[in-house]
Short mmCIF file of C-alpha atoms in Angstrom, two decimals:
data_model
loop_
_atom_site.label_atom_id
_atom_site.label_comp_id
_atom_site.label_asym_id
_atom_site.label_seq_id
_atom_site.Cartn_x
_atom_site.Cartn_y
_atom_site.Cartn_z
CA UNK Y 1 -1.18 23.26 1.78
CA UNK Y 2 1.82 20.50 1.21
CA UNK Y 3 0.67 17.20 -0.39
CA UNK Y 4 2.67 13.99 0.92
CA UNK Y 5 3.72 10.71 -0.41
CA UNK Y 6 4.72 9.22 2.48
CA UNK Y 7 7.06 6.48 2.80
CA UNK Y 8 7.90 3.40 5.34
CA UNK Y 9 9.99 0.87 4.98
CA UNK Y 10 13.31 -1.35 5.93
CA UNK Y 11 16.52 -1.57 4.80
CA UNK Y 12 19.27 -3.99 5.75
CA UNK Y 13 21.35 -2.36 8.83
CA UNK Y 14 24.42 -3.21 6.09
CA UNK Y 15 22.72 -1.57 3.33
CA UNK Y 16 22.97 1.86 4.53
CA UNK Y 17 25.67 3.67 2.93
CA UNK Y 18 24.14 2.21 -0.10
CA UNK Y 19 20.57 3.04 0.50
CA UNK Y 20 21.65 6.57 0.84
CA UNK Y 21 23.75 6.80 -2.47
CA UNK Y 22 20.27 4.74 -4.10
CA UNK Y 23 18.19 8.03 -2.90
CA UNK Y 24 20.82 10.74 -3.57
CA UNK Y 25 21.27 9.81 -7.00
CA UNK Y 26 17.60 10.26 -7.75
CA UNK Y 27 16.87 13.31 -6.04
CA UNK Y 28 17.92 15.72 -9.18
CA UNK Y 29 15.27 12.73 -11.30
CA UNK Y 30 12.56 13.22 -8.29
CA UNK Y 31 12.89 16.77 -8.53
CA UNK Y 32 12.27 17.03 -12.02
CA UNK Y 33 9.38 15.06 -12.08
CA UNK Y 34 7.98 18.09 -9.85
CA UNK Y 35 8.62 16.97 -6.06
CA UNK Y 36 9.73 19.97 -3.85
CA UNK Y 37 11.76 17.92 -0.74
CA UNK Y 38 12.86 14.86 -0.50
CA UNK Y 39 13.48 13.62 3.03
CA UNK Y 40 14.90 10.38 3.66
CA UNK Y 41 15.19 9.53 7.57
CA UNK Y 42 16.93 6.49 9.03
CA UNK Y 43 15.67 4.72 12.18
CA UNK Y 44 17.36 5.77 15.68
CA UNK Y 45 14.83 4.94 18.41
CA UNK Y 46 12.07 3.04 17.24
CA UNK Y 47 10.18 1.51 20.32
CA UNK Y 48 8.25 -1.92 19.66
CA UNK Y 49 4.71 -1.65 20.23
CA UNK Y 50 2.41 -3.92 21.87
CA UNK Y 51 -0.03 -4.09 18.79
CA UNK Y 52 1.62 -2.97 16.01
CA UNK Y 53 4.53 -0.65 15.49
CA UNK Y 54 7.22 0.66 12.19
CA UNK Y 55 8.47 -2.97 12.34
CA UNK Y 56 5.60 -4.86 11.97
CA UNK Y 57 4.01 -2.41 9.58
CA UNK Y 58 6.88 -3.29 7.28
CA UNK Y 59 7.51 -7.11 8.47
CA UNK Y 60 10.81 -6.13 8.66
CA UNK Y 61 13.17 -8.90 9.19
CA UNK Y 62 16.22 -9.64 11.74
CA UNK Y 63 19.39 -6.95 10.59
CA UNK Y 64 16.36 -4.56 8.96
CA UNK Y 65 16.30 -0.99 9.96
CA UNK Y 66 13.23 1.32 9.23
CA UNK Y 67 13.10 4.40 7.14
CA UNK Y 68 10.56 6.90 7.36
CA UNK Y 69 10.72 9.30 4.21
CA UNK Y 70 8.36 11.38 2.05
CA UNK Y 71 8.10 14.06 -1.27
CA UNK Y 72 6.44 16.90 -0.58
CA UNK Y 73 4.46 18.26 -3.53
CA UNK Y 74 2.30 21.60 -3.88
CA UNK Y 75 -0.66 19.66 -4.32
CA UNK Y 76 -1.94 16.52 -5.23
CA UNK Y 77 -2.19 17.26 -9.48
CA UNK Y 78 1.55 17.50 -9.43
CA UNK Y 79 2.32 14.55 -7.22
CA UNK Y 80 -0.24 12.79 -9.50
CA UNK Y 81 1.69 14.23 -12.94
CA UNK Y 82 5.23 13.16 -11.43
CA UNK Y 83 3.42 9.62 -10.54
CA UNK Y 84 2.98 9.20 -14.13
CA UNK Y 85 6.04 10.21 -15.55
CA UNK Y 86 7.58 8.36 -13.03
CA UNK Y 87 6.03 4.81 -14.35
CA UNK Y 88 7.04 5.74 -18.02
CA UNK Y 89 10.46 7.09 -17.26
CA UNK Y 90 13.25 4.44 -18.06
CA UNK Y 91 15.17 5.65 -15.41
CA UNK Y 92 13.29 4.97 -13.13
CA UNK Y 93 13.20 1.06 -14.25
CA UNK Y 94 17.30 1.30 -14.23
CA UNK Y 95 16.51 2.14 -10.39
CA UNK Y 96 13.90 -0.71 -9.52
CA UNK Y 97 16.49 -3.08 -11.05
CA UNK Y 98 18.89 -2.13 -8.29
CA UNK Y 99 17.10 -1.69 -5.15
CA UNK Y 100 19.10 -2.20 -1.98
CA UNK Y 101 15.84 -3.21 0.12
CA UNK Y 102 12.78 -5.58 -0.62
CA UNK Y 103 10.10 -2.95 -2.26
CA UNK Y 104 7.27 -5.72 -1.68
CA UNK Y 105 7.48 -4.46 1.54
CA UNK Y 106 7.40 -0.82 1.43
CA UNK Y 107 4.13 0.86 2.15
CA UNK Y 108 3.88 3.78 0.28
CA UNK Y 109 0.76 6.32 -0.44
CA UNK Y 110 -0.69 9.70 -1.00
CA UNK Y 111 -1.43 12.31 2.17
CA UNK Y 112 -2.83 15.54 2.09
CA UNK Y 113 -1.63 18.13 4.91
CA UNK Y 114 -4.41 19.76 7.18
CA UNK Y 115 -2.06 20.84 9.99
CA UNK Y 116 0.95 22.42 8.83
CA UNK Y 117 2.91 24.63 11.62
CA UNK Y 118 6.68 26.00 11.80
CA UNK Y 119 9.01 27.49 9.06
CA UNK Y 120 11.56 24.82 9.27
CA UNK Y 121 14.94 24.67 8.94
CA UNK Y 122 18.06 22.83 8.87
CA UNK Y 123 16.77 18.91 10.32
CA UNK Y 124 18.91 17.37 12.44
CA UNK Y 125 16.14 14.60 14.19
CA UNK Y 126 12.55 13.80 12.89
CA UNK Y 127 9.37 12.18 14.97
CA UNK Y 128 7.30 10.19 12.53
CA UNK Y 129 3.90 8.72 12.86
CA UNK Y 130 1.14 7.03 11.57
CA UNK Y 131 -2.35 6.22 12.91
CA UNK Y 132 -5.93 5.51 12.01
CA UNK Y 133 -8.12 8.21 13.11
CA UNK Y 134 -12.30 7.87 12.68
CA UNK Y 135 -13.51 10.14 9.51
CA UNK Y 136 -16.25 11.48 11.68
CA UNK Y 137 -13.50 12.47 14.43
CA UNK Y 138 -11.15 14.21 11.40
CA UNK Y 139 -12.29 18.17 12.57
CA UNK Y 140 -11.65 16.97 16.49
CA UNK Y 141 -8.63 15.35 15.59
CA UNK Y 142 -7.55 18.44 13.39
CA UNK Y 143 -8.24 20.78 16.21
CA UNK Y 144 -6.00 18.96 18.94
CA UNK Y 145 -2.93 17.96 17.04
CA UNK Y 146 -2.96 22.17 15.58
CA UNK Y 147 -2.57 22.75 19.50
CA UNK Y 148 0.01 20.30 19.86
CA UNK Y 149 1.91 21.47 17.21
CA UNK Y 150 2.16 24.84 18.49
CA UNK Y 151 3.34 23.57 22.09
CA UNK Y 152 6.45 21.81 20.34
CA UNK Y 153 6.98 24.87 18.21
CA UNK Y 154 7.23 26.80 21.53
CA UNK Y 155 9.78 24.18 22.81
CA UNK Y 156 12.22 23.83 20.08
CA UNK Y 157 10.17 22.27 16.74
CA UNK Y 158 10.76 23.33 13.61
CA UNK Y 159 8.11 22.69 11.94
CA UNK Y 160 4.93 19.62 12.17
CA UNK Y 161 2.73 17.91 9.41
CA UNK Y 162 -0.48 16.20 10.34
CA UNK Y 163 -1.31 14.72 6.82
CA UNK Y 164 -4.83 13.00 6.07
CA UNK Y 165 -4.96 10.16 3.98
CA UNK Y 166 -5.99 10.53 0.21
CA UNK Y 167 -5.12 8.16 -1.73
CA UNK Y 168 -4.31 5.26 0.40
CA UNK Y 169 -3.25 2.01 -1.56
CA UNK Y 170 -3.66 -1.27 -0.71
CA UNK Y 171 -0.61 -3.50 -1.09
CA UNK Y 172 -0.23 -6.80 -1.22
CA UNK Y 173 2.16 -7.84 1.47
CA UNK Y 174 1.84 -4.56 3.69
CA UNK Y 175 0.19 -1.15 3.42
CA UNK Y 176 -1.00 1.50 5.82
CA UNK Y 177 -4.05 0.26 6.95
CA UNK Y 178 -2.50 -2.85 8.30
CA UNK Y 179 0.22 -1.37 9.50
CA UNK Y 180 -2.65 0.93 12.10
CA UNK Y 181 -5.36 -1.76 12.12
CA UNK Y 182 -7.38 0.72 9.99
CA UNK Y 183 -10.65 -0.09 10.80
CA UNK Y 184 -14.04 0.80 8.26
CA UNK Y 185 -14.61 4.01 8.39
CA UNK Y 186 -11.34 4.85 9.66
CA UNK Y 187 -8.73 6.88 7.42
CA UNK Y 188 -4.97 7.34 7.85
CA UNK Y 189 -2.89 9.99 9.24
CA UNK Y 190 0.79 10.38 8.13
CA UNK Y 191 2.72 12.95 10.41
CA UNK Y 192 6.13 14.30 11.77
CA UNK Y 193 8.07 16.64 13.66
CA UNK Y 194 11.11 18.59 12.73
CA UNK Y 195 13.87 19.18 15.44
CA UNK Y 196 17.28 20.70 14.73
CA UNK Y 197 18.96 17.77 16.61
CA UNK Y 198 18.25 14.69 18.63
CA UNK Y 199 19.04 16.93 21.50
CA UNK Y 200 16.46 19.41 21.40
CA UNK Y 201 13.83 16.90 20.74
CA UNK Y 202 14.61 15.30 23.89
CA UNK Y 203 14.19 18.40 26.16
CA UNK Y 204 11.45 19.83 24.06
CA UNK Y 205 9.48 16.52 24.40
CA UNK Y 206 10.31 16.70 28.00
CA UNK Y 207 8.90 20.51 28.08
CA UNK Y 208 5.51 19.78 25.85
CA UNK Y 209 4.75 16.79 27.97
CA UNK Y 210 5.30 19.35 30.89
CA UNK Y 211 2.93 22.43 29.15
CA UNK Y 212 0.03 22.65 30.85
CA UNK Y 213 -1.96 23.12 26.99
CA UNK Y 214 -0.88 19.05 26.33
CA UNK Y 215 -2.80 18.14 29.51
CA UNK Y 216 -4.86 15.24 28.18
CA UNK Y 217 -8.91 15.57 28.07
CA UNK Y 218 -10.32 12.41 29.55
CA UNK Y 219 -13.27 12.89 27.18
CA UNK Y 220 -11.09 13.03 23.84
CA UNK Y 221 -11.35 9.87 22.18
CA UNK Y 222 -10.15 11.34 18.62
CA UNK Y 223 -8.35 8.05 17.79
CA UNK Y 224 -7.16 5.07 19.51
CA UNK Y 225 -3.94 5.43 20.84
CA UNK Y 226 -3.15 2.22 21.09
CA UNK Y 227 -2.46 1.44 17.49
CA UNK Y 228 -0.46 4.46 16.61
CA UNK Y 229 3.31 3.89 15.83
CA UNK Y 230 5.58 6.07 16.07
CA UNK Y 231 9.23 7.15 16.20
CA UNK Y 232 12.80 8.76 16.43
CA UNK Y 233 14.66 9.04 12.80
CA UNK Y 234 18.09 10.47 11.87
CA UNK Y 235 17.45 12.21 8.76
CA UNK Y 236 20.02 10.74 5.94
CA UNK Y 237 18.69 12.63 2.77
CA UNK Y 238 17.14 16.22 2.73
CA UNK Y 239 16.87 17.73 -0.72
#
């Protein structure tokens, strides 16, 4: 299965074309260091929540757009072995020196996959999202996001990651327990879904909200819906 280091974070609006040279001039860096994709995907319809959402996870600021990006990694001792090299690597301090987007800010830690559905292909629109889900509820939750995967595969997904929080680091402005109101007991899920355009993940969310399999069990409290975030990104980087 994949291992994730999943990313959130914001980026001046004006930034942009910048941001995207900053990532595409380390991806040939990040992949020898071991990582096998780098996906970098830049807000398009990100919803405000009523408890929390990408914005406030981030405290992203007036003019800030979100990114939602991640490595993927064949397991965890490789992510961990490119972590290291990455902190010793000059070249990598050359890049923290010229960061167009406050860092302090980013949230940023280490997911292993337990639902991983679809082949992929060429990504033209991403859903991303991120929510606390009880560990006792982890086999439950497992079990119900595998079928959901499969109904968006049948309407036009790519390919879906459901990744469980491993190594989940606290930050000091922002991490990913704030950001889902992670309560004891509670671990992270980092997730997405890959959709060859915007277009097709409008009609296939309009389909898989319509499959009679994503009926919703008034008896499944897996997780609290409430504090999930989620959203639409244009991916920017895929390498």
């Amino acid at each position: 299965m994949t291992y994730v280091e999943g990313f959130v974070l914001a980026v001046p609006a004006a930034n942009k074309d910048a941001y995207r040279k900053h990532a595409a001039d380390a991806v040939a860096l990040f992949k020898e260091f071991g990582v096998r994709r780098h996906v970098e995907a830049w807000g398009d319809d990100v919803p405000e929540g009523k408890l929390n959402d990408f914005r406030t996870a981030v405290a992203a600021k007036e003019g800030e757009e979100i990114v939602f990006s991640w490595f993927e990694y064949p397991d965890r001792a490789t992510r961990d072995a490119a972590n290291a090299k990455m902190m010793s690597d000059p070249r990598m301090a050359e890049m923290g020196a010229s960061m167009p987007f406050d860092g302090q800010r980013m949230i940023v830690s280490g997911f292993d996959s337990f639902v991983e559905e679809g082949l992929g292909g060429a990504m033209g629109y991403t859903d991303g999202f991120v929510l606390a889900v009880p560990d006792a509820n982890r086999e439950t939750y497992r079990k119900m996001a595998d079928k959901a995967a499969l109904v968006f595969l049948d309407h036009g997904a790519t390919r879906v990651l459901e990744c469980w929080g491993d190594d989940v680091i606290d930050g000091k402005v922002t991490d990913y327990k704030r950001a889902t109101h992670a309560e004891p007991g509670e671990s992270v899920v980092f997730s997405w879904i890959e959709w060859p355009s915007k277009e097709a993940r409008v009609a296939g969310w309009e389909k898989s909200m319509a499959d009679e399999r994503m009926k919703h069990d008034p008896n499944d409290q897996s997780f609290d819906g409430k504090r999930m975030i989620y959203g639409g990104f244009v991916p920017i980087l895929d390498a």
